[in-house]
Amino acid sequence: MTMTEQDVIAKLNELTETYGGGPKVPGAKTVYGQSSWFNDEQVDMLLRGYKALLQNPTVAYVYSPLLHQYKGEVLSGGNTKLTPAEQFEWATKTFESDYVAMRNSDLGVMLNTASSPDSGQAWEAGALYAMGKPVVSVYEGDLDKDPINLMISFSSSAALYSTDELKNYNFLAISPNKFEGKII
């Protein structure tokens, strides 16, 4: 991966500083942002999607799990100096933080690279669906070559096909639509 997780966090914070204070409409929504950051394609989509959401006047706040890791630790990739007990504490508290954020958010936005799906995002989409919260999913990539699992596609209220669409999407009136890709 070209950027380290700390680089991605710094870039997300920079985007928040630059775009996070724009004007918002009354009733703007809080978003639980579902995105992976385990390869360059996912990082690129995360940064583009986060920026677009910050610029959207119908979005009041975007919770990005990467910005809320317990004690600021990021443990993906197995790179850690924490003991197994400390790793378990980190995992438990990071999970709890994300779950509370899902409960407190109005909706979820899932950024999904077709070529590298993430089981954590699938769980989050299912949890939000079970909570009765809409999930707007953005799919990028070749959806015929890399089909989407039916559980992910059907847990989404609306499907978009570019992070660019997030900047002007009306989250006050989510309009369900049909997923336009291959489903497995």
PDB file of C-alpha atoms in Angstrom:
ATOM      1  CA  MET A   1       0.000   0.000   0.000  1.00  0.00           C
ATOM      2  CA  THR A   2       1.378   3.392  -0.993  1.00  0.00           C
ATOM      3  CA  MET A   3      -0.020   5.391   1.956  1.00  0.00           C
ATOM      4  CA  THR A   4       0.304   4.194   5.536  1.00  0.00           C
ATOM      5  CA  GLU A   5      -2.788   4.191   7.711  1.00  0.00           C
ATOM      6  CA  GLN A   6      -1.358   7.179   9.578  1.00  0.00           C
ATOM      7  CA  ASP A   7      -1.034   8.992   6.210  1.00  0.00           C
ATOM      8  CA  VAL A   8      -4.672   8.195   5.426  1.00  0.00           C
ATOM      9  CA  ILE A   9      -5.771   9.473   8.849  1.00  0.00           C
ATOM     10  CA  ALA A  10      -3.809  12.699   8.272  1.00  0.00           C
ATOM     11  CA  LYS A  11      -5.441  13.127   4.848  1.00  0.00           C
ATOM     12  CA  LEU A  12      -8.930  12.518   6.303  1.00  0.00           C
ATOM     13  CA  ASN A  13      -8.252  15.123   8.993  1.00  0.00           C
ATOM     14  CA  GLU A  14      -7.034  17.553   6.317  1.00  0.00           C
ATOM     15  CA  LEU A  15     -10.221  16.988   4.309  1.00  0.00           C
ATOM     16  CA  THR A  16     -12.301  17.610   7.447  1.00  0.00           C
ATOM     17  CA  GLU A  17     -10.480  20.905   8.046  1.00  0.00           C
ATOM     18  CA  THR A  18     -10.905  21.997   4.436  1.00  0.00           C
ATOM     19  CA  TYR A  19     -14.442  20.826   3.627  1.00  0.00           C
ATOM     20  CA  GLY A  20     -16.133  20.023   6.945  1.00  0.00           C
ATOM     21  CA  GLY A  21     -17.458  23.472   7.744  1.00  0.00           C
ATOM     22  CA  GLY A  22     -19.575  24.154   4.675  1.00  0.00           C
ATOM     23  CA  PRO A  23     -23.199  25.278   4.843  1.00  0.00           C
ATOM     24  CA  LYS A  24     -25.755  22.617   5.715  1.00  0.00           C
ATOM     25  CA  VAL A  25     -29.508  22.522   5.132  1.00  0.00           C
ATOM     26  CA  PRO A  26     -31.955  22.147   8.037  1.00  0.00           C
ATOM     27  CA  GLY A  27     -32.336  18.488   8.915  1.00  0.00           C
ATOM     28  CA  ALA A  28     -28.948  17.491   7.454  1.00  0.00           C
ATOM     29  CA  LYS A  29     -28.146  13.868   8.279  1.00  0.00           C
ATOM     30  CA  THR A  30     -25.387  12.128  10.207  1.00  0.00           C
ATOM     31  CA  VAL A  31     -23.626   9.435   8.198  1.00  0.00           C
ATOM     32  CA  TYR A  32     -21.804   6.315   9.303  1.00  0.00           C
ATOM     33  CA  GLY A  33     -19.157   5.962   6.585  1.00  0.00           C
ATOM     34  CA  GLN A  34     -18.385   2.361   5.688  1.00  0.00           C
ATOM     35  CA  SER A  35     -15.106   2.108   3.839  1.00  0.00           C
ATOM     36  CA  SER A  36     -12.029  -0.060   3.846  1.00  0.00           C
ATOM     37  CA  TRP A  37      -8.447   1.189   3.667  1.00  0.00           C
ATOM     38  CA  PHE A  38      -6.490  -2.003   3.068  1.00  0.00           C
ATOM     39  CA  ASN A  39      -5.223  -1.299  -0.464  1.00  0.00           C
ATOM     40  CA  ASP A  40      -4.625   1.698  -2.737  1.00  0.00           C
ATOM     41  CA  GLU A  41      -7.960   1.309  -4.549  1.00  0.00           C
ATOM     42  CA  GLN A  42      -9.883   1.361  -1.250  1.00  0.00           C
ATOM     43  CA  VAL A  43      -7.878   4.316   0.104  1.00  0.00           C
ATOM     44  CA  ASP A  44      -8.523   6.299  -3.063  1.00  0.00           C
ATOM     45  CA  MET A  45     -12.260   5.596  -2.863  1.00  0.00           C
ATOM     46  CA  LEU A  46     -12.348   6.427   0.865  1.00  0.00           C
ATOM     47  CA  LEU A  47     -10.689   9.809   0.341  1.00  0.00           C
ATOM     48  CA  ARG A  48     -12.867  10.735  -2.660  1.00  0.00           C
ATOM     49  CA  GLY A  49     -16.054   9.576  -0.933  1.00  0.00           C
ATOM     50  CA  TYR A  50     -15.260  11.298   2.368  1.00  0.00           C
ATOM     51  CA  LYS A  51     -14.522  14.582   0.574  1.00  0.00           C
ATOM     52  CA  ALA A  52     -17.772  14.377  -1.411  1.00  0.00           C
ATOM     53  CA  LEU A  53     -19.812  13.655   1.725  1.00  0.00           C
ATOM     54  CA  LEU A  54     -18.217  16.582   3.574  1.00  0.00           C
ATOM     55  CA  GLN A  55     -19.199  18.857   0.682  1.00  0.00           C
ATOM     56  CA  ASN A  56     -22.809  17.651   0.611  1.00  0.00           C
ATOM     57  CA  PRO A  57     -25.181  20.199   2.228  1.00  0.00           C
ATOM     58  CA  THR A  58     -27.586  17.405   3.310  1.00  0.00           C
ATOM     59  CA  VAL A  59     -24.844  15.737   5.401  1.00  0.00           C
ATOM     60  CA  ALA A  60     -24.216  17.256   8.835  1.00  0.00           C
ATOM     61  CA  TYR A  61     -21.497  14.859  10.009  1.00  0.00           C
ATOM     62  CA  VAL A  62     -19.560  11.860   8.701  1.00  0.00           C
ATOM     63  CA  TYR A  63     -18.264   9.244  11.124  1.00  0.00           C
ATOM     64  CA  SER A  64     -15.242   7.498   9.640  1.00  0.00           C
ATOM     65  CA  PRO A  65     -14.199   4.430  11.659  1.00  0.00           C
ATOM     66  CA  LEU A  66     -10.534   4.967  10.781  1.00  0.00           C
ATOM     67  CA  LEU A  67     -10.639   8.289  12.644  1.00  0.00           C
ATOM     68  CA  HIS A  68     -12.041   6.630  15.774  1.00  0.00           C
ATOM     69  CA  GLN A  69      -9.702   3.721  16.491  1.00  0.00           C
ATOM     70  CA  TYR A  70      -9.385   3.027  20.220  1.00  0.00           C
ATOM     71  CA  LYS A  71      -6.483   4.998  21.719  1.00  0.00           C
ATOM     72  CA  GLY A  72      -5.486   6.018  18.182  1.00  0.00           C
ATOM     73  CA  GLU A  73      -4.059   2.553  17.460  1.00  0.00           C
ATOM     74  CA  VAL A  74      -4.545   0.960  14.045  1.00  0.00           C
ATOM     75  CA  LEU A  75      -3.984  -2.779  14.086  1.00  0.00           C
ATOM     76  CA  SER A  76      -4.739  -3.951  10.562  1.00  0.00           C
ATOM     77  CA  GLY A  77      -1.900  -5.736   8.835  1.00  0.00           C
ATOM     78  CA  GLY A  78      -0.721  -7.290  12.105  1.00  0.00           C
ATOM     79  CA  ASN A  79       1.703  -4.437  12.768  1.00  0.00           C
ATOM     80  CA  THR A  80       1.457  -3.771  16.466  1.00  0.00           C
ATOM     81  CA  LYS A  81       3.514  -3.606  19.577  1.00  0.00           C
ATOM     82  CA  LEU A  82       0.497  -4.369  21.750  1.00  0.00           C
ATOM     83  CA  THR A  83       0.248  -7.537  23.801  1.00  0.00           C
ATOM     84  CA  PRO A  84      -2.540  -9.979  22.955  1.00  0.00           C
ATOM     85  CA  ALA A  85      -4.549  -8.659  25.930  1.00  0.00           C
ATOM     86  CA  GLU A  86      -4.086  -5.071  24.709  1.00  0.00           C
ATOM     87  CA  GLN A  87      -5.064  -6.132  21.178  1.00  0.00           C
ATOM     88  CA  PHE A  88      -8.254  -7.689  22.551  1.00  0.00           C
ATOM     89  CA  GLU A  89      -9.035  -4.501  24.486  1.00  0.00           C
ATOM     90  CA  TRP A  90      -8.419  -2.449  21.325  1.00  0.00           C
ATOM     91  CA  ALA A  91     -10.671  -4.698  19.234  1.00  0.00           C
ATOM     92  CA  THR A  92     -13.456  -4.670  21.821  1.00  0.00           C
ATOM     93  CA  LYS A  93     -13.425  -0.911  22.320  1.00  0.00           C
ATOM     94  CA  THR A  94     -13.068  -0.115  18.600  1.00  0.00           C
ATOM     95  CA  PHE A  95     -16.025  -2.412  17.844  1.00  0.00           C
ATOM     96  CA  GLU A  96     -18.108  -0.776  20.594  1.00  0.00           C
ATOM     97  CA  SER A  97     -17.258   2.716  19.335  1.00  0.00           C
ATOM     98  CA  ASP A  98     -18.267   1.836  15.780  1.00  0.00           C
ATOM     99  CA  TYR A  99     -21.471   0.136  16.935  1.00  0.00           C
ATOM    100  CA  VAL A 100     -22.499   3.166  18.999  1.00  0.00           C
ATOM    101  CA  ALA A 101     -21.735   5.382  16.000  1.00  0.00           C
ATOM    102  CA  MET A 102     -23.976   3.213  13.805  1.00  0.00           C
ATOM    103  CA  ARG A 103     -26.807   3.490  16.346  1.00  0.00           C
ATOM    104  CA  ASN A 104     -26.331   7.275  16.582  1.00  0.00           C
ATOM    105  CA  SER A 105     -26.134   7.868  12.826  1.00  0.00           C
ATOM    106  CA  ASP A 106     -29.145   8.534  10.630  1.00  0.00           C
ATOM    107  CA  LEU A 107     -27.847   6.325   7.810  1.00  0.00           C
ATOM    108  CA  GLY A 108     -24.866   4.523   6.373  1.00  0.00           C
ATOM    109  CA  VAL A 109     -22.876   5.134   3.223  1.00  0.00           C
ATOM    110  CA  MET A 110     -20.936   2.097   2.032  1.00  0.00           C
ATOM    111  CA  LEU A 111     -18.025   2.662  -0.336  1.00  0.00           C
ATOM    112  CA  ASN A 112     -17.520  -0.669  -2.057  1.00  0.00           C
ATOM    113  CA  THR A 113     -14.717  -1.488  -4.457  1.00  0.00           C
ATOM    114  CA  ALA A 114     -16.020  -4.426  -6.464  1.00  0.00           C
ATOM    115  CA  SER A 115     -12.619  -6.082  -6.749  1.00  0.00           C
ATOM    116  CA  SER A 116     -11.913  -6.182  -3.000  1.00  0.00           C
ATOM    117  CA  PRO A 117     -15.029  -6.554  -0.836  1.00  0.00           C
ATOM    118  CA  ASP A 118     -14.637  -6.295   2.944  1.00  0.00           C
ATOM    119  CA  SER A 119     -16.436  -8.591   5.392  1.00  0.00           C
ATOM    120  CA  GLY A 120     -16.472  -5.811   8.003  1.00  0.00           C
ATOM    121  CA  GLN A 121     -18.448  -3.577   5.652  1.00  0.00           C
ATOM    122  CA  ALA A 122     -20.857  -6.431   4.973  1.00  0.00           C
ATOM    123  CA  TRP A 123     -21.458  -6.791   8.710  1.00  0.00           C
ATOM    124  CA  GLU A 124     -21.980  -3.026   9.078  1.00  0.00           C
ATOM    125  CA  ALA A 125     -24.454  -2.953   6.183  1.00  0.00           C
ATOM    126  CA  GLY A 126     -26.402  -5.811   7.774  1.00  0.00           C
ATOM    127  CA  ALA A 127     -26.361  -4.182  11.207  1.00  0.00           C
ATOM    128  CA  LEU A 128     -27.600  -0.853   9.817  1.00  0.00           C
ATOM    129  CA  TYR A 129     -30.282  -2.682   7.825  1.00  0.00           C
ATOM    130  CA  ALA A 130     -31.399  -4.532  10.988  1.00  0.00           C
ATOM    131  CA  MET A 131     -31.569  -1.178  12.819  1.00  0.00           C
ATOM    132  CA  GLY A 132     -33.940   0.079  10.120  1.00  0.00           C
ATOM    133  CA  LYS A 133     -31.411   2.633   8.870  1.00  0.00           C
ATOM    134  CA  PRO A 134     -30.967   3.251   5.159  1.00  0.00           C
ATOM    135  CA  VAL A 135     -27.670   2.377   3.510  1.00  0.00           C
ATOM    136  CA  VAL A 136     -26.617   4.201   0.357  1.00  0.00           C
ATOM    137  CA  SER A 137     -23.981   2.093  -1.369  1.00  0.00           C
ATOM    138  CA  VAL A 138     -21.448   3.319  -3.877  1.00  0.00           C
ATOM    139  CA  TYR A 139     -20.072   0.587  -6.133  1.00  0.00           C
ATOM    140  CA  GLU A 140     -16.999   1.170  -8.267  1.00  0.00           C
ATOM    141  CA  GLY A 141     -15.263  -1.285 -10.517  1.00  0.00           C
ATOM    142  CA  ASP A 142     -16.327  -3.922 -13.002  1.00  0.00           C
ATOM    143  CA  LEU A 143     -19.518  -5.312 -11.468  1.00  0.00           C
ATOM    144  CA  ASP A 144     -19.769  -8.011 -14.150  1.00  0.00           C
ATOM    145  CA  LYS A 145     -16.224  -9.278 -13.558  1.00  0.00           C
ATOM    146  CA  ASP A 146     -16.513  -8.819  -9.760  1.00  0.00           C
ATOM    147  CA  PRO A 147     -20.174  -9.405  -8.821  1.00  0.00           C
ATOM    148  CA  ILE A 148     -21.585  -8.192  -5.500  1.00  0.00           C
ATOM    149  CA  ASN A 149     -22.927 -10.590  -2.886  1.00  0.00           C
ATOM    150  CA  LEU A 150     -26.728 -10.515  -2.767  1.00  0.00           C
ATOM    151  CA  MET A 151     -26.739  -9.832   0.982  1.00  0.00           C
ATOM    152  CA  ILE A 152     -24.794  -6.604   0.421  1.00  0.00           C
ATOM    153  CA  SER A 153     -26.779  -5.503  -2.614  1.00  0.00           C
ATOM    154  CA  PHE A 154     -30.157  -6.120  -0.952  1.00  0.00           C
ATOM    155  CA  SER A 155     -29.212  -4.455   2.334  1.00  0.00           C
ATOM    156  CA  SER A 156     -28.643  -1.229   0.413  1.00  0.00           C
ATOM    157  CA  SER A 157     -31.514   1.225   0.065  1.00  0.00           C
ATOM    158  CA  ALA A 158     -29.948   2.962  -2.907  1.00  0.00           C
ATOM    159  CA  ALA A 159     -27.078   2.206  -5.246  1.00  0.00           C
ATOM    160  CA  LEU A 160     -24.721   4.774  -6.750  1.00  0.00           C
ATOM    161  CA  TYR A 161     -21.847   4.085  -9.121  1.00  0.00           C
ATOM    162  CA  SER A 162     -19.368   6.877  -8.442  1.00  0.00           C
ATOM    163  CA  THR A 163     -18.211   8.735  -5.357  1.00  0.00           C
ATOM    164  CA  ASP A 164     -18.821  11.930  -7.378  1.00  0.00           C
ATOM    165  CA  GLU A 165     -22.567  11.333  -6.947  1.00  0.00           C
ATOM    166  CA  LEU A 166     -22.235  11.718  -3.159  1.00  0.00           C
ATOM    167  CA  LYS A 167     -21.503  15.438  -3.367  1.00  0.00           C
ATOM    168  CA  ASN A 168     -25.005  16.287  -4.620  1.00  0.00           C
ATOM    169  CA  TYR A 169     -27.054  13.276  -3.487  1.00  0.00           C
ATOM    170  CA  ASN A 170     -30.111  14.302  -1.444  1.00  0.00           C
ATOM    171  CA  PHE A 171     -29.805  12.335   1.791  1.00  0.00           C
ATOM    172  CA  LEU A 172     -33.006  13.961   3.054  1.00  0.00           C
ATOM    173  CA  ALA A 173     -34.992  11.990   0.462  1.00  0.00           C
ATOM    174  CA  ILE A 174     -33.235   8.690  -0.180  1.00  0.00           C
ATOM    175  CA  SER A 175     -34.858   7.136  -3.187  1.00  0.00           C
ATOM    176  CA  PRO A 176     -34.528   3.348  -3.412  1.00  0.00           C
ATOM    177  CA  ASN A 177     -33.344   2.091  -6.777  1.00  0.00           C
ATOM    178  CA  LYS A 178     -32.395  -1.182  -8.382  1.00  0.00           C
ATOM    179  CA  PHE A 179     -28.817  -2.422  -8.164  1.00  0.00           C
ATOM    180  CA  GLU A 180     -27.405  -2.470 -11.712  1.00  0.00           C
ATOM    181  CA  GLY A 181     -24.742  -5.132 -11.511  1.00  0.00           C
ATOM    182  CA  LYS A 182     -24.163  -8.860 -11.369  1.00  0.00           C
ATOM    183  CA  ILE A 183     -25.222 -10.445  -8.082  1.00  0.00           C
ATOM    184  CA  ILE A 184     -23.907 -13.675  -6.598  1.00  0.00           C
TER     185      ILE A 184
END
